[in-house]
Amino acid sequence: VSRASACSVPFRSAMILDLTCGQAATVIFAQCLAAKLYMTLVARFGVFSKVLPMPEDFTFAANTEKAKKVQTEFEKNSFIYTHRAQLNDAEYAGPNIAVLLFLESQKVAAPLACKLLAFGAVVYFWAQILTQHRLAQPIGALPRYAGMGCLVFALYGHFF
């Protein structure tokens, strides 16, 4: 059992959902996969199904009408928001999963960090997809930042 219980809440019985670090890592990994699948199947495949490009339309020097339509679809706001949200999700998932799995292997509990990170990962991506607006970013970003702060606290408590 570890010396640290980072950002833990004193009234455990009042917790709606307790997540271990391993469970939170699993949620974040699943969210990352879901975001990648959404980007591939809905965003990219959606563009290609509208335009039906041929192999010659994918070369760097392609100047065909279909290549221009593909480029136009990729420049639309809905595609750009999806792409940015998925890329940001992927950027945060790696370090968060790594730290969570390390803490899990060391038997360090960080229940609040786990909840914040799992909630933030899911909400950050899907709030932007559903609203198609950048104003949805703080809804998921702020819990992620707070969760990462709790992870730093957990690491500090474990090593110092």
PDB file of C-alpha atoms in Angstrom:
ATOM      1  CA  VAL A   1       0.000   0.000   0.000  1.00  0.00           C
ATOM      2  CA  SER A   2       1.373   3.395  -0.948  1.00  0.00           C
ATOM      3  CA  ARG A   3       1.984   6.396   1.250  1.00  0.00           C
ATOM      4  CA  ALA A   4       0.062   8.615  -1.155  1.00  0.00           C
ATOM      5  CA  SER A   5      -3.596   8.802  -1.920  1.00  0.00           C
ATOM      6  CA  ALA A   6      -3.530  11.796  -4.211  1.00  0.00           C
ATOM      7  CA  CYS A   7      -6.475  14.139  -4.218  1.00  0.00           C
ATOM      8  CA  SER A   8      -8.647  11.648  -2.403  1.00  0.00           C
ATOM      9  CA  VAL A   9     -12.006  12.662  -1.020  1.00  0.00           C
ATOM     10  CA  PRO A  10     -12.554  11.886   2.687  1.00  0.00           C
ATOM     11  CA  PHE A  11     -16.093  10.543   2.267  1.00  0.00           C
ATOM     12  CA  ARG A  12     -15.542   7.448   0.122  1.00  0.00           C
ATOM     13  CA  SER A  13     -19.093   6.192   0.591  1.00  0.00           C
ATOM     14  CA  ALA A  14     -20.387   9.310  -1.161  1.00  0.00           C
ATOM     15  CA  MET A  15     -18.499   8.454  -4.357  1.00  0.00           C
ATOM     16  CA  ILE A  16     -20.709   7.573  -7.287  1.00  0.00           C
ATOM     17  CA  LEU A  17     -18.023   5.829  -9.284  1.00  0.00           C
ATOM     18  CA  ASP A  18     -14.622   4.819  -7.987  1.00  0.00           C
ATOM     19  CA  LEU A  19     -12.026   4.183 -10.662  1.00  0.00           C
ATOM     20  CA  THR A  20      -8.630   2.640 -10.138  1.00  0.00           C
ATOM     21  CA  CYS A  21      -5.704   3.983 -12.123  1.00  0.00           C
ATOM     22  CA  GLY A  22      -5.856   0.904 -14.358  1.00  0.00           C
ATOM     23  CA  GLN A  23      -9.567   1.398 -15.014  1.00  0.00           C
ATOM     24  CA  ALA A  24      -9.050   5.066 -15.842  1.00  0.00           C
ATOM     25  CA  ALA A  25      -6.244   4.128 -18.247  1.00  0.00           C
ATOM     26  CA  THR A  26      -8.623   1.665 -19.904  1.00  0.00           C
ATOM     27  CA  VAL A  27     -11.347   4.319 -20.274  1.00  0.00           C
ATOM     28  CA  ILE A  28      -8.869   6.800 -21.768  1.00  0.00           C
ATOM     29  CA  PHE A  29      -7.470   4.176 -24.147  1.00  0.00           C
ATOM     30  CA  ALA A  30     -10.976   3.181 -25.243  1.00  0.00           C
ATOM     31  CA  GLN A  31     -11.852   6.848 -25.770  1.00  0.00           C
ATOM     32  CA  CYS A  32      -8.719   7.317 -27.869  1.00  0.00           C
ATOM     33  CA  LEU A  33      -9.701   4.324 -30.016  1.00  0.00           C
ATOM     34  CA  ALA A  34     -13.272   5.625 -30.355  1.00  0.00           C
ATOM     35  CA  ALA A  35     -11.983   9.039 -31.457  1.00  0.00           C
ATOM     36  CA  LYS A  36      -9.672   7.459 -34.029  1.00  0.00           C
ATOM     37  CA  LEU A  37     -12.462   5.255 -35.364  1.00  0.00           C
ATOM     38  CA  TYR A  38     -14.800   8.249 -35.565  1.00  0.00           C
ATOM     39  CA  MET A  39     -12.172  10.240 -37.440  1.00  0.00           C
ATOM     40  CA  THR A  40     -11.556   7.389 -39.886  1.00  0.00           C
ATOM     41  CA  LEU A  41     -15.064   6.042 -40.416  1.00  0.00           C
ATOM     42  CA  VAL A  42     -17.185   9.164 -40.118  1.00  0.00           C
ATOM     43  CA  ALA A  43     -14.980  12.108 -41.012  1.00  0.00           C
ATOM     44  CA  ARG A  44     -12.600  10.685 -43.620  1.00  0.00           C
ATOM     45  CA  PHE A  45     -14.794   7.930 -45.042  1.00  0.00           C
ATOM     46  CA  GLY A  46     -17.676  10.409 -45.105  1.00  0.00           C
ATOM     47  CA  VAL A  47     -15.634  12.717 -47.322  1.00  0.00           C
ATOM     48  CA  PHE A  48     -14.580   9.903 -49.614  1.00  0.00           C
ATOM     49  CA  SER A  49     -18.093   8.503 -49.897  1.00  0.00           C
ATOM     50  CA  LYS A  50     -19.369  11.921 -51.040  1.00  0.00           C
ATOM     51  CA  VAL A  51     -16.683  12.373 -53.676  1.00  0.00           C
ATOM     52  CA  LEU A  52     -15.740   8.765 -54.603  1.00  0.00           C
ATOM     53  CA  PRO A  53     -12.140   9.591 -55.599  1.00  0.00           C
ATOM     54  CA  MET A  54      -9.981   7.266 -57.679  1.00  0.00           C
ATOM     55  CA  PRO A  55      -6.314   6.394 -56.954  1.00  0.00           C
ATOM     56  CA  GLU A  56      -5.073   9.091 -59.331  1.00  0.00           C
ATOM     57  CA  ASP A  57      -6.921  11.689 -57.229  1.00  0.00           C
ATOM     58  CA  PHE A  58      -4.613  11.023 -54.244  1.00  0.00           C
ATOM     59  CA  THR A  59      -1.244  11.957 -55.733  1.00  0.00           C
ATOM     60  CA  PHE A  60       0.479  15.092 -54.477  1.00  0.00           C
ATOM     61  CA  ALA A  61       0.151  16.719 -57.873  1.00  0.00           C
ATOM     62  CA  ALA A  62      -3.476  15.695 -58.342  1.00  0.00           C
ATOM     63  CA  ASN A  63      -5.403  18.479 -59.987  1.00  0.00           C
ATOM     64  CA  THR A  64      -8.561  16.589 -60.871  1.00  0.00           C
ATOM     65  CA  GLU A  65     -12.045  17.762 -60.008  1.00  0.00           C
ATOM     66  CA  LYS A  66     -12.454  14.954 -57.488  1.00  0.00           C
ATOM     67  CA  ALA A  67      -9.141  15.847 -55.819  1.00  0.00           C
ATOM     68  CA  LYS A  68     -10.331  19.451 -55.518  1.00  0.00           C
ATOM     69  CA  LYS A  69     -13.641  18.284 -54.007  1.00  0.00           C
ATOM     70  CA  VAL A  70     -11.795  16.108 -51.484  1.00  0.00           C
ATOM     71  CA  GLN A  71      -9.621  19.078 -50.508  1.00  0.00           C
ATOM     72  CA  THR A  72     -12.701  21.305 -50.180  1.00  0.00           C
ATOM     73  CA  GLU A  73     -14.410  18.769 -47.902  1.00  0.00           C
ATOM     74  CA  PHE A  74     -11.258  18.487 -45.757  1.00  0.00           C
ATOM     75  CA  GLU A  75     -11.239  22.274 -45.319  1.00  0.00           C
ATOM     76  CA  LYS A  76     -14.790  22.437 -43.945  1.00  0.00           C
ATOM     77  CA  ASN A  77     -15.176  23.379 -40.282  1.00  0.00           C
ATOM     78  CA  SER A  78     -16.802  20.106 -39.265  1.00  0.00           C
ATOM     79  CA  PHE A  79     -13.798  18.121 -40.517  1.00  0.00           C
ATOM     80  CA  ILE A  80     -11.326  20.580 -38.996  1.00  0.00           C
ATOM     81  CA  TYR A  81     -13.009  20.472 -35.561  1.00  0.00           C
ATOM     82  CA  THR A  82     -13.089  16.690 -35.630  1.00  0.00           C
ATOM     83  CA  HIS A  83      -9.458  16.485 -36.698  1.00  0.00           C
ATOM     84  CA  ARG A  84      -8.295  18.934 -34.013  1.00  0.00           C
ATOM     85  CA  ALA A  85     -10.297  17.249 -31.264  1.00  0.00           C
ATOM     86  CA  GLN A  86      -8.997  13.787 -32.196  1.00  0.00           C
ATOM     87  CA  LEU A  87      -5.405  14.997 -32.413  1.00  0.00           C
ATOM     88  CA  ASN A  88      -5.637  16.707 -29.026  1.00  0.00           C
ATOM     89  CA  ASP A  89      -7.197  13.587 -27.520  1.00  0.00           C
ATOM     90  CA  ALA A  90      -4.317  11.490 -28.850  1.00  0.00           C
ATOM     91  CA  GLU A  91      -1.721  13.961 -27.512  1.00  0.00           C
ATOM     92  CA  TYR A  92      -3.046  13.740 -23.958  1.00  0.00           C
ATOM     93  CA  ALA A  93      -3.920  10.040 -23.934  1.00  0.00           C
ATOM     94  CA  GLY A  94      -0.351   8.735 -24.134  1.00  0.00           C
ATOM     95  CA  PRO A  95       1.183  10.522 -21.141  1.00  0.00           C
ATOM     96  CA  ASN A  96      -1.952  10.098 -19.026  1.00  0.00           C
ATOM     97  CA  ILE A  97      -2.179   6.365 -19.733  1.00  0.00           C
ATOM     98  CA  ALA A  98       1.536   5.922 -19.009  1.00  0.00           C
ATOM     99  CA  VAL A  99       1.359   7.660 -15.628  1.00  0.00           C
ATOM    100  CA  LEU A 100      -1.885   5.926 -14.680  1.00  0.00           C
ATOM    101  CA  LEU A 101      -0.485   2.499 -15.486  1.00  0.00           C
ATOM    102  CA  PHE A 102       2.684   3.281 -13.543  1.00  0.00           C
ATOM    103  CA  LEU A 103       0.636   4.319 -10.520  1.00  0.00           C
ATOM    104  CA  GLU A 104      -1.473   1.177 -10.892  1.00  0.00           C
ATOM    105  CA  SER A 105       1.665  -0.971 -10.943  1.00  0.00           C
ATOM    106  CA  GLN A 106       2.887   0.741  -7.775  1.00  0.00           C
ATOM    107  CA  LYS A 107      -0.510   0.331  -6.061  1.00  0.00           C
ATOM    108  CA  VAL A 108      -0.893   4.099  -5.684  1.00  0.00           C
ATOM    109  CA  ALA A 109      -4.502   5.286  -5.401  1.00  0.00           C
ATOM    110  CA  ALA A 110      -5.489   8.522  -7.092  1.00  0.00           C
ATOM    111  CA  PRO A 111      -9.305   8.324  -7.257  1.00  0.00           C
ATOM    112  CA  LEU A 112     -10.012  11.966  -8.011  1.00  0.00           C
ATOM    113  CA  ALA A 113      -7.343  12.088 -10.708  1.00  0.00           C
ATOM    114  CA  CYS A 114      -8.814   8.969 -12.288  1.00  0.00           C
ATOM    115  CA  LYS A 115     -12.318  10.408 -12.392  1.00  0.00           C
ATOM    116  CA  LEU A 116     -11.192  13.774 -13.731  1.00  0.00           C
ATOM    117  CA  LEU A 117      -8.979  12.291 -16.427  1.00  0.00           C
ATOM    118  CA  ALA A 118     -11.553   9.759 -17.624  1.00  0.00           C
ATOM    119  CA  PHE A 119     -14.339  12.368 -17.633  1.00  0.00           C
ATOM    120  CA  GLY A 120     -12.128  14.958 -19.346  1.00  0.00           C
ATOM    121  CA  ALA A 121     -10.958  12.563 -22.056  1.00  0.00           C
ATOM    122  CA  VAL A 122     -14.468  11.512 -23.030  1.00  0.00           C
ATOM    123  CA  VAL A 123     -16.100  14.925 -22.738  1.00  0.00           C
ATOM    124  CA  TYR A 124     -13.326  16.885 -24.478  1.00  0.00           C
ATOM    125  CA  PHE A 125     -13.695  14.994 -27.731  1.00  0.00           C
ATOM    126  CA  TRP A 126     -17.436  14.372 -27.838  1.00  0.00           C
ATOM    127  CA  ALA A 127     -18.481  17.862 -26.703  1.00  0.00           C
ATOM    128  CA  GLN A 128     -16.612  19.330 -29.644  1.00  0.00           C
ATOM    129  CA  ILE A 129     -18.021  16.783 -32.077  1.00  0.00           C
ATOM    130  CA  LEU A 130     -21.591  17.390 -30.924  1.00  0.00           C
ATOM    131  CA  THR A 131     -21.385  21.189 -30.737  1.00  0.00           C
ATOM    132  CA  GLN A 132     -18.925  21.790 -33.592  1.00  0.00           C
ATOM    133  CA  HIS A 133     -17.612  24.725 -31.591  1.00  0.00           C
ATOM    134  CA  ARG A 134     -14.382  25.450 -29.741  1.00  0.00           C
ATOM    135  CA  LEU A 135     -16.298  26.837 -26.784  1.00  0.00           C
ATOM    136  CA  ALA A 136     -16.880  23.222 -25.753  1.00  0.00           C
ATOM    137  CA  GLN A 137     -13.150  22.690 -25.149  1.00  0.00           C
ATOM    138  CA  PRO A 138     -13.009  23.893 -21.523  1.00  0.00           C
ATOM    139  CA  ILE A 139     -15.715  21.416 -20.496  1.00  0.00           C
ATOM    140  CA  GLY A 140     -13.266  18.565 -21.045  1.00  0.00           C
ATOM    141  CA  ALA A 141      -9.941  20.382 -20.863  1.00  0.00           C
ATOM    142  CA  LEU A 142     -10.276  21.775 -17.344  1.00  0.00           C
ATOM    143  CA  PRO A 143     -10.993  18.388 -15.718  1.00  0.00           C
ATOM    144  CA  ARG A 144      -8.048  16.950 -17.641  1.00  0.00           C
ATOM    145  CA  TYR A 145      -5.722  19.663 -16.342  1.00  0.00           C
ATOM    146  CA  ALA A 146      -6.959  19.178 -12.792  1.00  0.00           C
ATOM    147  CA  GLY A 147      -6.552  15.401 -13.153  1.00  0.00           C
ATOM    148  CA  MET A 148      -3.008  15.821 -14.394  1.00  0.00           C
ATOM    149  CA  GLY A 149      -2.279  18.036 -11.419  1.00  0.00           C
ATOM    150  CA  CYS A 150      -3.568  15.271  -9.163  1.00  0.00           C
ATOM    151  CA  LEU A 151      -1.269  12.822 -10.965  1.00  0.00           C
ATOM    152  CA  VAL A 152       1.704  15.064 -10.259  1.00  0.00           C
ATOM    153  CA  PHE A 153       0.644  15.128  -6.613  1.00  0.00           C
ATOM    154  CA  ALA A 154       0.387  11.329  -6.596  1.00  0.00           C
ATOM    155  CA  LEU A 155       3.814  10.942  -8.150  1.00  0.00           C
ATOM    156  CA  TYR A 156       5.286  13.416  -5.676  1.00  0.00           C
ATOM    157  CA  GLY A 157       3.695  11.551  -2.780  1.00  0.00           C
ATOM    158  CA  HIS A 158       5.048   8.261  -4.075  1.00  0.00           C
ATOM    159  CA  PHE A 159       8.634   9.380  -4.631  1.00  0.00           C
ATOM    160  CA  PHE A 160       9.154  11.932  -1.878  1.00  0.00           C
TER     161      PHE A 160
END
